[in-house]
Amino acid sequence: MAFGFRTKKKNSADVIFINGNIYTGGDDAPFVGAVAVKDEKILAVGDCEDIEELSSSDTVVHDLEGKYVYPGFIDAHSVFLRELFKDRYLELDPVWDLETVLDEVRDKAEDGDDTVFAWGFNYHILDDYDTGEDRRALLDEISTEQTIVLLASDGFTLWLNTAAMDIIEQVKEDEEADQVTVNQALHILLDYDEEDIAGDMSALSLELAEKGFTSIFDSYSLPFFNSVFQHAYFTALGDSDPLRQRFMGSLTINRKIMPQLVSTLLLGDQTKCVELGDMITYDTLKVEIGQDEKLSYFSEEDLAEVLAPSVERGFNVNIDALDEESVIKSYRVLDAFRDKGAKGSTFVIASDFNLPDEVRAELTSYETIIETWATPLVPSTVISHCDTAEEALAQLTTEAAAITGKNGCLGAVEPGCYADFAVFDENLLEKGLGAFRNPSAAMTVIGGEIVYDRENEELAEMYDVMLGQRV
């Protein structure tokens, strides 16, 4: 039988997938034979005969030929934009001291590029240099001819040499502007190829589609990277979509920032992408906190103050707590927001530390706060955090949907959810945990549309090779 919305012809399916082993996770029928899709969402799941009753002359039917279909995988710990830009811009480590940062920038300047851009330094390394002139002098010792532009790990502190500052002052004079924001300054000073970035974006997205990922949550992104990503995406969109996944963006902060500025930036990112529906969304404030006062430090009061406007607007909050004290602090702040009636936000604490039992007992909303592992600096596989294939599948589907605030929309093959599927030749649950180390999907489906088909990709690649061999 089919489970879902039934059979008026006006409710006929847009797309039907038949002859598959479609994972629903149900106790009685964990696998069914077919699924029907309408308006990008699952209309019904069940036996092939029943689902085919939902077809019409306009319905597209795909024969799965016995393949195994799971909810589309969700990477809830992705560092997508960090990966996109890592070979494009020099990344500095926020634990480096001033001399190490200057040495790295000096080495980069020796490449001879007109503009040297690096990001990620800890703005506290400039604490002993009170004036902009003193700070510029440090970079002028590296070069007065090249433009040197450094962005701090907080995303809001810019360090320029005199050549770069002169450009900004000239723009302000030409445009009769009193000030230039950090993002505006970066777009003025940096020359980047949007089409080239879109090409890298497409290649990275294809790698994820080949593994069955239909959604990614970008868990580390600064305002400038969000801006460049959006510009490149919309530039490419006229010709083709560079992404084969739903993209869930975030804004990362690691120090006390004007609270209204934070929520305004998130709202701006959200508004820019609203016409894309659920393909690109910005719903999450990502906060990194630790006890080191010169590295991601927030007091409990500061954390509550920074989060308040974003929570009031219904944004999700995802906190990377770097130590046990920060875990405790995060729980107390989020618990207080729940007590005050904040119901529309998903609260997540990502950490490698456990909350002490005595602190847990004090919380009134402990069960409404989701726990997960800390955001990795480099991509890691889910199996390092799971003991069984069933756990890995849950972490990539239902658990990931909860972390990203998308449960009920993503992470399950059931009526009402988006028709996002990861399709494999074999049953991953029978193959064991190792099957999730580097999964190889046969197809990846978003909203009922096949966005990756291994067979077609291989044929296209072979065709390109054959063309290249022609004389």
PDB file of C-alpha atoms in Angstrom, residues 253-359:
ATOM      1  CA  ILE A 253      31.720  35.056  15.145  1.00  0.00           C
ATOM      2  CA  ASN A 254      34.407  34.398  17.751  1.00  0.00           C
ATOM      3  CA  ARG A 255      34.335  37.556  19.856  1.00  0.00           C
ATOM      4  CA  LYS A 256      31.870  40.100  21.169  1.00  0.00           C
ATOM      5  CA  ILE A 257      30.443  42.050  18.227  1.00  0.00           C
ATOM      6  CA  MET A 258      27.631  44.611  18.160  1.00  0.00           C
ATOM      7  CA  PRO A 259      24.595  42.311  18.577  1.00  0.00           C
ATOM      8  CA  GLN A 260      22.398  44.215  16.114  1.00  0.00           C
ATOM      9  CA  LEU A 261      25.157  44.079  13.488  1.00  0.00           C
ATOM     10  CA  VAL A 262      25.295  40.296  13.758  1.00  0.00           C
ATOM     11  CA  SER A 263      21.562  39.784  13.283  1.00  0.00           C
ATOM     12  CA  THR A 264      21.459  42.420  10.514  1.00  0.00           C
ATOM     13  CA  LEU A 265      24.199  40.610   8.575  1.00  0.00           C
ATOM     14  CA  LEU A 266      22.331  37.317   8.892  1.00  0.00           C
ATOM     15  CA  LEU A 267      19.087  38.933   7.831  1.00  0.00           C
ATOM     16  CA  GLY A 268      20.830  40.498   4.828  1.00  0.00           C
ATOM     17  CA  ASP A 269      22.236  37.133   3.708  1.00  0.00           C
ATOM     18  CA  GLN A 270      18.840  35.539   4.182  1.00  0.00           C
ATOM     19  CA  THR A 271      17.091  38.235   2.145  1.00  0.00           C
ATOM     20  CA  LYS A 272      19.545  38.018  -0.771  1.00  0.00           C
ATOM     21  CA  CYS A 273      18.715  34.352  -1.263  1.00  0.00           C
ATOM     22  CA  VAL A 274      15.012  34.304  -0.432  1.00  0.00           C
ATOM     23  CA  GLU A 275      13.943  33.785  -4.062  1.00  0.00           C
ATOM     24  CA  LEU A 276      15.912  30.507  -4.129  1.00  0.00           C
ATOM     25  CA  GLY A 277      13.559  28.919  -1.621  1.00  0.00           C
ATOM     26  CA  ASP A 278      15.274  26.165   0.329  1.00  0.00           C
ATOM     27  CA  MET A 279      18.195  25.804  -2.087  1.00  0.00           C
ATOM     28  CA  ILE A 280      20.295  28.451  -0.314  1.00  0.00           C
ATOM     29  CA  THR A 281      19.328  29.567   3.176  1.00  0.00           C
ATOM     30  CA  TYR A 282      20.975  31.562   5.952  1.00  0.00           C
ATOM     31  CA  ASP A 283      19.341  30.642   9.242  1.00  0.00           C
ATOM     32  CA  THR A 284      22.213  30.052  11.667  1.00  0.00           C
ATOM     33  CA  LEU A 285      24.548  32.096  13.830  1.00  0.00           C
ATOM     34  CA  LYS A 286      27.703  30.087  14.502  1.00  0.00           C
ATOM     35  CA  VAL A 287      29.637  31.092  17.633  1.00  0.00           C
ATOM     36  CA  GLU A 288      33.053  29.820  18.681  1.00  0.00           C
ATOM     37  CA  ILE A 289      33.828  30.300  22.361  1.00  0.00           C
ATOM     38  CA  GLY A 290      36.680  29.360  24.670  1.00  0.00           C
ATOM     39  CA  GLN A 291      38.222  30.430  27.965  1.00  0.00           C
ATOM     40  CA  ASP A 292      41.374  31.974  26.509  1.00  0.00           C
ATOM     41  CA  GLU A 293      40.683  35.715  26.787  1.00  0.00           C
ATOM     42  CA  LYS A 294      42.687  36.358  23.623  1.00  0.00           C
ATOM     43  CA  LEU A 295      41.065  33.604  21.620  1.00  0.00           C
ATOM     44  CA  SER A 296      37.280  33.281  21.220  1.00  0.00           C
ATOM     45  CA  TYR A 297      36.420  34.445  24.726  1.00  0.00           C
ATOM     46  CA  PHE A 298      32.903  35.404  25.836  1.00  0.00           C
ATOM     47  CA  SER A 299      31.664  36.000  29.345  1.00  0.00           C
ATOM     48  CA  GLU A 300      28.248  34.508  30.059  1.00  0.00           C
ATOM     49  CA  GLU A 301      26.707  37.980  29.947  1.00  0.00           C
ATOM     50  CA  ASP A 302      28.440  38.877  26.679  1.00  0.00           C
ATOM     51  CA  LEU A 303      27.310  35.645  25.034  1.00  0.00           C
ATOM     52  CA  ALA A 304      23.691  36.245  26.025  1.00  0.00           C
ATOM     53  CA  GLU A 305      23.871  39.837  24.776  1.00  0.00           C
ATOM     54  CA  VAL A 306      25.374  38.899  21.396  1.00  0.00           C
ATOM     55  CA  LEU A 307      22.828  36.131  20.790  1.00  0.00           C
ATOM     56  CA  ALA A 308      19.695  38.016  21.880  1.00  0.00           C
ATOM     57  CA  PRO A 309      18.742  39.900  18.653  1.00  0.00           C
ATOM     58  CA  SER A 310      19.368  36.837  16.478  1.00  0.00           C
ATOM     59  CA  VAL A 311      17.301  34.598  18.741  1.00  0.00           C
ATOM     60  CA  GLU A 312      14.509  37.191  18.796  1.00  0.00           C
ATOM     61  CA  ARG A 313      14.419  37.009  14.994  1.00  0.00           C
ATOM     62  CA  GLY A 314      14.205  33.206  15.061  1.00  0.00           C
ATOM     63  CA  PHE A 315      17.707  32.396  13.836  1.00  0.00           C
ATOM     64  CA  ASN A 316      19.292  29.128  14.896  1.00  0.00           C
ATOM     65  CA  VAL A 317      22.323  29.164  17.188  1.00  0.00           C
ATOM     66  CA  ASN A 318      25.185  26.690  16.816  1.00  0.00           C
ATOM     67  CA  ILE A 319      27.965  27.056  19.408  1.00  0.00           C
ATOM     68  CA  ASP A 320      31.404  25.487  19.145  1.00  0.00           C
ATOM     69  CA  ALA A 321      32.496  25.209  22.783  1.00  0.00           C
ATOM     70  CA  LEU A 322      36.256  24.674  22.971  1.00  0.00           C
ATOM     71  CA  ASP A 323      36.507  23.570  26.624  1.00  0.00           C
ATOM     72  CA  GLU A 324      34.384  22.289  29.487  1.00  0.00           C
ATOM     73  CA  GLU A 325      33.777  25.719  31.043  1.00  0.00           C
ATOM     74  CA  SER A 326      32.519  27.009  27.707  1.00  0.00           C
ATOM     75  CA  VAL A 327      30.156  24.031  27.396  1.00  0.00           C
ATOM     76  CA  ILE A 328      28.649  24.873  30.799  1.00  0.00           C
ATOM     77  CA  LYS A 329      28.401  28.556  29.913  1.00  0.00           C
ATOM     78  CA  SER A 330      26.696  27.800  26.595  1.00  0.00           C
ATOM     79  CA  TYR A 331      24.096  25.520  28.143  1.00  0.00           C
ATOM     80  CA  ARG A 332      23.200  28.072  30.790  1.00  0.00           C
ATOM     81  CA  VAL A 333      22.762  30.877  28.271  1.00  0.00           C
ATOM     82  CA  LEU A 334      20.672  28.809  25.841  1.00  0.00           C
ATOM     83  CA  ASP A 335      18.621  27.382  28.705  1.00  0.00           C
ATOM     84  CA  ALA A 336      17.804  30.932  29.809  1.00  0.00           C
ATOM     85  CA  PHE A 337      16.603  31.815  26.297  1.00  0.00           C
ATOM     86  CA  ARG A 338      14.305  28.775  26.311  1.00  0.00           C
ATOM     87  CA  ASP A 339      12.924  29.816  29.694  1.00  0.00           C
ATOM     88  CA  LYS A 340      12.105  33.223  28.222  1.00  0.00           C
ATOM     89  CA  GLY A 341      10.075  31.614  25.446  1.00  0.00           C
ATOM     90  CA  ALA A 342      12.525  31.266  22.545  1.00  0.00           C
ATOM     91  CA  LYS A 343      10.836  28.396  20.707  1.00  0.00           C
ATOM     92  CA  GLY A 344      11.547  29.193  17.063  1.00  0.00           C
ATOM     93  CA  SER A 345      15.322  28.666  17.126  1.00  0.00           C
ATOM     94  CA  THR A 346      17.271  25.427  17.007  1.00  0.00           C
ATOM     95  CA  PHE A 347      20.015  25.444  19.653  1.00  0.00           C
ATOM     96  CA  VAL A 348      23.103  23.292  19.106  1.00  0.00           C
ATOM     97  CA  ILE A 349      26.253  22.893  21.188  1.00  0.00           C
ATOM     98  CA  ALA A 350      29.160  21.291  19.341  1.00  0.00           C
ATOM     99  CA  SER A 351      31.905  20.070  21.626  1.00  0.00           C
ATOM    100  CA  ASP A 352      34.202  17.208  22.554  1.00  0.00           C
ATOM    101  CA  PHE A 353      33.418  17.740  26.258  1.00  0.00           C
ATOM    102  CA  ASN A 354      30.549  16.292  28.289  1.00  0.00           C
ATOM    103  CA  LEU A 355      28.246  18.413  30.407  1.00  0.00           C
ATOM    104  CA  PRO A 356      28.656  17.572  34.141  1.00  0.00           C
ATOM    105  CA  ASP A 357      25.629  15.810  35.625  1.00  0.00           C
ATOM    106  CA  GLU A 358      25.227  18.401  38.372  1.00  0.00           C
ATOM    107  CA  VAL A 359      24.983  21.203  35.809  1.00  0.00           C
TER     108      VAL A 359
END
